[in-house]
């Protein structure tokens, strides 16, 4: 069950790791794992490896993706191996990573991936990107991520940043949103209209927003606003007493809720 690496570009951050379930049973679905970290270079896909392993044990092919990110906020030097993120690099990358499933990744596993049952699970900034990936079919021609080769059936957003305008105005991520999009909402409103999941509604995928009530990194308001705007296409699963990072602890009940949501979205 060791992950297998596939590159989708020449940049050091343009790759994904595929973890397949063991045994002879057919793959139940494909779960794209999108790590968080406020899109910053200090965090990488290592955060998603324990979740990918757990999803593979549950019978899913886990596609844990890396992408170019924005500079750190602690005064340290930017990481050249992760640089190049923001608008449009981060968005181009996650779109290309998902589309690779329909080509070289599928070919390498002899067509074992059920590409009609692909979903994404993303934490924090990864929740933003996972929900944005689901919105790709509605993007206008020429926009980053438009005309997807692979469409998502559902998304599990783990404390996702789903309303970028609200997040920027409230200082979520200490300026990370502005770094990602290239400015505040007043300066680049057209980018926010393309990049913010709440602005891309409606989407043709069900979104389950799992959020802890004690999250001080990304307030539950983010999920509440998205679900209210999405109506029946989304649902909120509020976890009393749960903080931001518990959602990606594979030994936690909070992660179990997320994994069960993946199962429900992909196999019913």
PDB file of N, CA and C in Angstrom, residues 1-5 18-20 22:
ATOM      1  N   UNK A   1       0.829  -1.200   0.000  1.00  0.00           N
ATOM      2  CA  UNK A   1       0.000   0.000   0.000  1.00  0.00           C
ATOM      3  C   UNK A   1       0.867   1.255   0.000  1.00  0.00           C
ATOM      4  N   UNK A   2       2.121   1.136  -0.428  1.00  0.00           N
ATOM      5  CA  UNK A   2       2.989   2.301  -0.499  1.00  0.00           C
ATOM      6  C   UNK A   2       2.534   3.210  -1.630  1.00  0.00           C
ATOM      7  N   UNK A   3       2.572   4.527  -1.414  1.00  0.00           N
ATOM      8  CA  UNK A   3       2.121   5.432  -2.477  1.00  0.00           C
ATOM      9  C   UNK A   3       3.069   5.433  -3.665  1.00  0.00           C
ATOM     10  N   UNK A   4       2.495   5.656  -4.830  1.00  0.00           N
ATOM     11  CA  UNK A   4       3.260   5.734  -6.070  1.00  0.00           C
ATOM     12  C   UNK A   4       3.170   7.156  -6.593  1.00  0.00           C
ATOM     13  N   UNK A   5       4.306   7.744  -6.907  1.00  0.00           N
ATOM     14  CA  UNK A   5       4.357   9.136  -7.332  1.00  0.00           C
ATOM     15  C   UNK A   5       4.138   9.274  -8.836  1.00  0.00           C
ATOM     16  N   UNK A  18      -0.359   8.274  -5.429  1.00  0.00           N
ATOM     17  CA  UNK A  18      -1.510   7.382  -5.505  1.00  0.00           C
ATOM     18  C   UNK A  18      -1.309   6.201  -4.558  1.00  0.00           C
ATOM     19  N   UNK A  19      -2.264   6.017  -3.666  1.00  0.00           N
ATOM     20  CA  UNK A  19      -2.259   4.863  -2.770  1.00  0.00           C
ATOM     21  C   UNK A  19      -3.469   4.010  -3.096  1.00  0.00           C
ATOM     22  N   UNK A  20      -3.212   2.763  -3.478  1.00  0.00           N
ATOM     23  CA  UNK A  20      -4.283   1.845  -3.842  1.00  0.00           C
ATOM     24  C   UNK A  20      -4.587   0.892  -2.695  1.00  0.00           C
ATOM     25  N   UNK A  22      -5.257  -2.691  -0.923  1.00  0.00           N
ATOM     26  CA  UNK A  22      -4.699  -4.019  -1.154  1.00  0.00           C
ATOM     27  C   UNK A  22      -5.837  -5.005  -1.421  1.00  0.00           C
TER      28      UNK A  22
END
